[in-house]
Amino acid sequence: MNEFDVIVVGAGPSGATAAKCLGEAGVRVLVLEKAEAFPREKPCGGGLSARMLERFPYVKEVLAEVGTNPIRRVYLESPDGTGVVHEQAEPIMYLVRRWEYDAALFRRAQAVAPVEMGVTIRALRVLPEGVELEATDGRVFRAKMVIGCDSANSVIARHSGLRVGDIRSEYAVDMMEETPAAKMQAARPDTVSLFLTLTKTFGYGYIFPKTEHCNLGFGCKLDYYLEELRGKGKEHHAGWVEEMKQKGFVTGETQRDGYKAFPIPISGPLAKTYTDRVLLAGDAGGFVNAFTAEGIFYAMTSGALAAEAAIAAVKANDYSEAQLKGYERTWRAEIGGDLEHSVDIQRRLFNDSGRIDQIVRAASRDEGLLKLLIGYSMGAVRYEELRNYMAASAVPKWVMSKVASMLRFGNKGVATSKA
């Protein structure tokens, strides 16, 4: 029945990383991708945290192949308009176009694994002897197990029973455009600008200057989008661009035809990311930082760890839930703390804009706090570093008590986080 050991559904960063690891290990792997070809369209801010290069050294080669803007300067603005700037000698993040970056990752996966393009999966069946994946064109693909890397709207997650319930409170919507610099320019091409404006629309804005494009967008919770912005996304986005122009952050004109809106899971990893013959990675498994919306690092990390779990399953000839449980242990050990804390911080901050104002104002007076706060927002600093600094900070106690309330956790772990 099984020509392949593993089928990877989706060839984005998580799927391409998993396929590369599996192919290099000699596993019989097949990649199924719904796009007809790479490069393919992919709306995304395209921010890579500097730690990506430590976790995946070959990404240095990838960055040499694509247009990359190393960012050393970050502007952060709180809801009350307080702005702070942090600069450093080494890049804090790298900005890329996802069209180019994903294509470079895909080339590496394609070099070691067969790929079927233009395949959209509509059904998954887990059988005693393997898995069957049915495509919309009627074709059926079989293997011993599957790794679902098929985006936030994952069919694999739904059909395996690993994602259930209403997504309204679990997702955000990112509304953005990525426009050629000839049409729109960032006033500071060396600066990432972040605007925490949740007092207006319970969301955040950003400007990411690429080498030849300007990426500008606005994100908000899905429930708010459905209640207030559905059908009005383009108009809201155009208004946001106009506000940025008036404030002097960008010049040029919005390109309405380039407007895109897409979902982002912001409630942390699913309660379970494995079951018999199935693993989930990337957005399909909820591997996105709920505070920063960073997803690429977590996608690639979960993809690599899912591949390692699949390799172990192939060697043991055991694809049971008990065997695949090791995947969850490994991702929790490496990135679980980051993701759990991000959920808790997001829920606390996005329910009280005053907390963000207090933190940013405190950071404007404390360079050490500012560096850690920006570093955490960019994925370059772990939560523990920020928390420990806050605990020993010389920030006045009345400010400290307000800020620390956002970072305080009980003896048994995260106070309010639920995966």
XYZ file of C-alpha atoms in Angstrom:
419
model
C 0.000 0.000 0.000
C 2.698 2.462 1.018
C 5.138 3.608 -1.634
C 6.243 6.344 0.779
C 7.110 6.351 4.461
C 6.054 9.968 4.996
C 3.961 12.474 3.086
C 4.535 16.150 3.896
C 1.535 18.316 3.029
C 2.601 21.884 2.316
C 5.980 23.176 1.111
C 6.217 26.421 3.071
C 8.987 26.900 5.655
C 7.784 24.095 7.951
C 7.113 21.621 5.144
C 10.287 22.418 3.208
C 12.359 22.074 6.386
C 10.730 18.750 7.273
C 11.168 17.423 3.728
C 14.816 18.481 3.617
C 15.551 16.676 6.892
C 13.659 13.557 5.832
C 15.212 13.398 2.366
C 18.727 13.855 3.687
C 18.086 11.009 6.160
C 17.116 8.656 3.354
C 13.441 8.437 4.295
C 11.012 7.792 1.430
C 9.191 11.105 1.510
C 6.740 12.821 -0.827
C 5.836 16.511 -0.670
C 2.386 17.675 -1.769
C 1.999 21.400 -2.465
C -1.146 23.180 -3.644
C 0.738 25.929 -5.527
C 1.403 25.236 -9.183
C 5.006 26.436 -8.926
C 7.536 28.328 -6.817
C 8.000 31.237 -6.320
C 4.384 31.530 -5.256
C 2.497 34.372 -3.664
C 2.796 34.555 0.108
C 1.636 37.614 2.054
C 3.770 37.990 5.169
C 5.891 40.545 6.975
C 8.941 38.414 6.223
C 10.893 39.117 9.396
C 13.543 36.556 10.349
C 14.879 36.752 13.890
C 18.658 36.699 14.186
C 18.515 33.405 16.116
C 17.366 31.721 12.897
C 20.973 31.640 11.708
C 22.085 29.864 14.877
C 19.336 27.217 14.692
C 19.656 26.713 10.924
C 23.175 27.634 9.732
C 22.267 26.987 6.081
C 19.902 29.969 6.217
C 23.028 32.113 5.785
C 23.286 30.658 2.281
C 19.571 31.303 1.719
C 19.938 34.959 2.706
C 22.782 35.302 0.228
C 20.419 34.164 -2.535
C 17.517 36.503 -1.792
C 17.095 40.231 -1.217
C 17.828 40.739 2.482
C 17.658 43.891 4.582
C 19.545 43.488 7.895
C 17.739 45.574 10.516
C 19.654 47.203 13.362
C 17.128 49.905 14.309
C 13.599 49.457 15.686
C 10.974 52.081 16.488
C 8.199 51.082 18.910
C 5.153 53.240 19.638
C 2.665 52.584 22.445
C -1.089 53.302 22.292
C -0.676 56.733 23.929
C 1.856 57.799 21.268
C 5.021 57.298 23.334
C 7.797 56.278 20.945
C 11.143 54.664 21.674
C 14.046 53.741 19.382
C 16.622 51.024 19.865
C 19.749 50.671 17.743
C 22.509 48.100 17.933
C 25.654 47.112 16.035
C 24.560 43.607 15.033
C 21.389 42.862 13.052
C 18.407 42.236 15.273
C 16.422 40.761 12.398
C 16.539 40.211 8.643
C 13.749 41.287 6.301
C 13.047 39.153 3.234
C 10.270 38.704 0.709
C 8.527 35.458 1.500
C 8.135 34.787 -2.237
C 11.928 34.582 -2.536
C 12.731 33.041 0.844
C 10.182 30.224 0.565
C 11.354 29.441 -2.966
C 14.947 29.115 -1.735
C 13.870 26.721 1.028
C 11.749 24.804 -1.461
C 14.719 24.325 -3.804
C 16.619 22.645 -0.994
C 13.720 20.327 -0.210
C 13.139 19.518 -3.888
C 16.774 18.520 -4.255
C 16.314 15.580 -1.863
C 12.583 14.771 -2.017
C 10.035 14.230 -4.818
C 7.333 16.883 -5.030
C 3.845 16.923 -6.540
C 2.751 20.489 -7.311
C -0.799 21.739 -7.752
C -2.232 19.247 -5.267
C -4.925 20.462 -2.875
C -5.838 17.924 -0.214
C -9.501 17.731 0.725
C -9.592 14.617 2.925
C -7.368 12.594 5.226
C -8.130 9.019 6.231
C -6.070 7.322 8.933
C -6.233 3.561 8.417
C -4.713 0.654 10.375
C -1.986 0.189 7.756
C -1.303 3.824 6.829
C -2.815 7.113 5.708
C -4.707 8.075 2.570
C -4.812 11.637 1.295
C -7.471 12.503 -1.253
C -6.903 15.490 -3.522
C -9.594 17.698 -5.029
C -8.840 16.189 -8.451
C -9.612 12.707 -7.159
C -6.073 11.407 -6.836
C -5.240 9.433 -3.702
C -1.781 9.443 -2.099
C -0.735 6.834 0.449
C 2.028 6.588 3.020
C 2.734 5.210 6.454
C 2.279 8.632 8.067
C 1.721 12.308 7.280
C 3.169 15.595 8.514
C 0.623 18.397 8.144
C 2.303 21.697 7.219
C -0.705 23.019 5.349
C -1.181 26.473 6.865
C -3.518 27.951 9.468
C -6.510 26.433 7.638
C -5.005 22.943 7.825
C -7.121 20.109 6.438
C -4.789 17.636 8.140
C -5.373 19.254 11.539
C -9.153 19.173 11.105
C -9.488 15.698 9.632
C -7.154 14.141 12.189
C -9.263 15.618 14.990
C -6.378 17.664 16.359
C -8.037 21.028 15.702
C -11.609 21.412 16.882
C -13.944 24.234 17.860
C -14.487 27.849 16.847
C -11.446 29.765 15.613
C -12.854 33.255 16.152
C -10.991 33.795 19.411
C -7.923 31.801 18.353
C -6.863 33.694 15.218
C -5.806 37.154 14.150
C -6.105 38.686 10.686
C -3.153 40.455 9.073
C -4.108 43.035 6.434
C -1.106 44.149 4.415
C 0.478 45.087 1.131
C 3.993 44.530 -0.170
C 4.577 47.319 -2.652
C 7.603 48.064 -4.872
C 9.730 50.906 -3.540
C 9.014 52.844 -6.733
C 5.400 53.147 -5.515
C 5.862 53.426 -1.741
C 8.924 54.043 0.405
C 9.645 53.831 4.105
C 11.096 57.082 5.444
C 13.774 55.027 7.231
C 14.747 51.978 5.129
C 17.009 50.882 7.974
C 14.187 50.773 10.553
C 11.374 48.422 11.462
C 8.472 50.423 12.896
C 5.880 48.859 15.208
C 2.701 50.598 16.367
C 0.667 49.162 19.218
C -2.647 50.888 18.525
C -5.113 48.546 20.172
C -7.069 51.394 21.771
C -8.592 51.989 18.328
C -8.895 48.570 16.757
C -7.388 46.090 19.200
C -4.434 45.514 16.939
C -1.001 46.601 15.825
C 0.573 48.190 12.770
C 3.979 47.695 11.220
C 6.291 48.943 8.493
C 8.892 46.483 7.203
C 11.218 47.992 4.555
C 12.577 45.297 2.225
C 15.437 45.769 -0.222
C 13.127 46.702 -3.108
C 9.682 46.713 -1.484
C 7.829 48.286 1.411
C 5.710 45.931 3.479
C 3.076 47.762 5.485
C 0.188 46.236 7.381
C -2.190 46.094 10.274
C -3.242 43.096 12.350
C -6.140 42.559 14.729
C -8.017 39.757 16.462
C -10.279 37.739 14.167
C -13.380 38.305 16.267
C -12.863 42.080 16.039
C -12.250 41.843 12.291
C -15.479 39.894 11.751
C -17.507 42.323 13.853
C -16.022 45.628 12.695
C -13.939 45.271 9.539
C -15.391 42.470 7.437
C -15.915 43.809 3.927
C -14.052 46.994 4.828
C -10.499 45.690 5.009
C -9.190 47.583 1.980
C -10.652 50.851 3.208
C -9.237 50.335 6.693
C -5.830 49.512 5.254
C -5.872 52.572 2.993
C -6.712 54.709 6.010
C -3.812 53.196 7.918
C -1.423 53.996 5.054
C -2.703 57.566 4.962
C -2.118 57.908 8.708
C 1.448 56.670 8.278
C 1.981 59.191 5.479
C 0.666 62.040 7.599
C 3.048 61.055 10.397
C 5.973 60.934 7.983
C 6.728 57.217 8.208
C 6.085 56.466 4.507
C 5.755 58.283 1.210
C 3.991 57.249 -1.962
C 0.610 55.665 -2.508
C -1.110 52.501 -1.376
C -1.621 49.890 -4.092
C -5.112 48.570 -3.488
C -4.650 45.684 -5.887
C -1.809 44.492 -3.679
C -3.949 44.326 -0.529
C -4.052 40.903 1.141
C -5.642 39.590 4.334
C -4.691 36.274 5.885
C -5.244 34.401 9.178
C -2.624 33.883 11.895
C -3.122 31.462 14.802
C -2.418 33.360 18.040
C -3.503 30.976 20.784
C -0.360 28.905 20.948
C 0.188 25.325 19.791
C -2.812 23.026 19.705
C -3.597 20.976 22.787
C -2.152 18.001 20.875
C 0.069 18.134 17.809
C 0.287 14.381 17.223
C -1.941 11.342 16.921
C -1.716 7.967 15.205
C 0.279 8.423 11.980
C -0.091 12.230 12.068
C 2.121 15.142 13.130
C 1.435 18.869 12.738
C 4.030 21.607 12.225
C 4.072 25.320 11.464
C 0.795 27.249 11.371
C -1.103 23.957 11.060
C -0.085 23.156 14.631
C -0.425 26.719 15.929
C 3.329 27.344 16.140
C 3.226 31.153 16.114
C 4.361 33.588 18.790
C 1.071 35.043 20.057
C 2.641 38.353 21.095
C 4.989 39.127 18.212
C 3.168 37.100 15.488
C 6.576 35.655 14.539
C 6.001 32.380 12.749
C 8.884 31.518 10.418
C 11.362 30.491 13.121
C 8.762 28.368 14.890
C 7.586 26.880 11.591
C 11.070 25.738 10.644
C 11.875 24.505 14.146
C 8.671 22.489 14.435
C 9.219 21.163 10.903
C 12.714 19.957 11.785
C 11.542 18.358 15.032
C 8.588 16.688 13.284
C 11.022 15.220 10.762
C 13.191 13.857 13.561
C 10.141 12.226 15.139
C 9.138 10.742 11.777
C 12.654 9.378 11.207
C 12.484 7.651 14.595
C 9.063 6.216 13.718
C 10.357 4.840 10.405
C 13.337 3.206 12.111
C 11.087 1.652 14.759
C 8.378 0.790 12.180
C 5.965 2.213 14.705
C 3.629 5.054 13.753
C 1.397 4.928 16.807
C 0.415 7.855 18.972
C 2.632 6.479 21.730
C 5.670 6.520 19.413
C 4.955 9.981 17.983
C 4.403 11.512 21.418
C 8.129 12.170 21.548
C 7.595 14.988 19.045
C 5.641 16.996 21.572
C 8.294 16.469 24.223
C 11.013 17.835 21.945
C 9.167 20.922 20.735
C 8.047 21.765 24.251
C 11.653 21.535 25.430
C 12.953 23.853 22.690
C 10.181 26.358 21.953
C 7.285 25.495 24.267
C 8.182 28.030 26.935
C 8.437 30.858 24.401
C 5.057 30.056 22.913
C 3.217 29.583 26.218
C 4.543 32.833 27.666
C 3.646 34.680 24.459
C 0.006 33.634 24.818
C -0.150 34.849 28.384
C 1.492 38.186 27.568
C -0.755 38.732 24.551
C -3.899 38.095 26.582
C -2.798 40.456 29.342
C -1.578 43.253 27.087
C -4.372 43.190 24.552
C -6.935 43.561 27.301
C -5.357 46.687 28.799
C -3.602 49.296 26.660
C -2.460 51.070 29.810
C -0.058 48.248 30.538
C 1.650 48.747 27.182
C 1.907 52.498 27.810
C 3.524 51.869 31.198
C 6.035 49.409 29.790
C 7.065 51.630 26.874
C 7.350 54.708 29.107
C 9.498 52.735 31.552
C 11.679 51.527 28.650
C 12.149 55.125 27.460
C 13.948 55.796 30.754
C 15.862 52.532 31.043
C 18.147 51.546 28.142
C 18.604 48.017 29.478
C 14.865 47.448 29.621
C 14.440 48.988 26.164
C 17.039 46.665 24.645
C 15.387 43.596 26.153
C 11.869 44.737 25.283
C 12.773 45.348 21.646
C 14.782 42.140 21.583
C 11.826 40.173 22.885
C 9.506 41.815 20.352
C 11.934 40.839 17.563
C 12.372 37.254 18.769
C 16.009 37.841 19.707
C 15.531 37.723 23.492
C 13.846 34.990 25.493
C 11.097 35.726 27.955
C 13.259 34.656 30.914
C 15.843 37.342 30.143
C 13.194 40.060 30.123
C 11.544 38.742 33.272
C 14.824 38.458 35.179
C 15.825 41.989 34.242
C 12.493 43.296 35.395
C 12.918 41.519 38.706
C 16.262 43.252 39.311
C 15.449 46.519 37.576
C 16.125 49.924 39.058
C 12.850 51.170 37.554
C 10.881 52.970 40.314
C 8.818 50.512 42.327
C 5.469 52.067 41.447
C 6.222 51.583 37.736
C 7.779 48.194 38.371
C 4.664 46.937 40.139
C 2.502 47.858 37.131
C 4.862 46.406 34.546
C 5.645 43.278 36.520
C 1.954 42.444 36.808
C 2.081 41.603 33.126
C 5.072 39.319 33.619
C 4.154 37.617 36.888
C 3.581 33.886 36.871
C 2.473 31.445 39.535
C 4.562 28.698 41.062
C 3.049 26.111 38.761
C 3.859 27.881 35.467
C 1.974 30.252 33.253
C -0.966 31.720 35.080
C -3.513 32.042 32.297
C -1.953 30.372 29.251
C -3.844 27.499 27.696
C -2.535 25.788 24.586
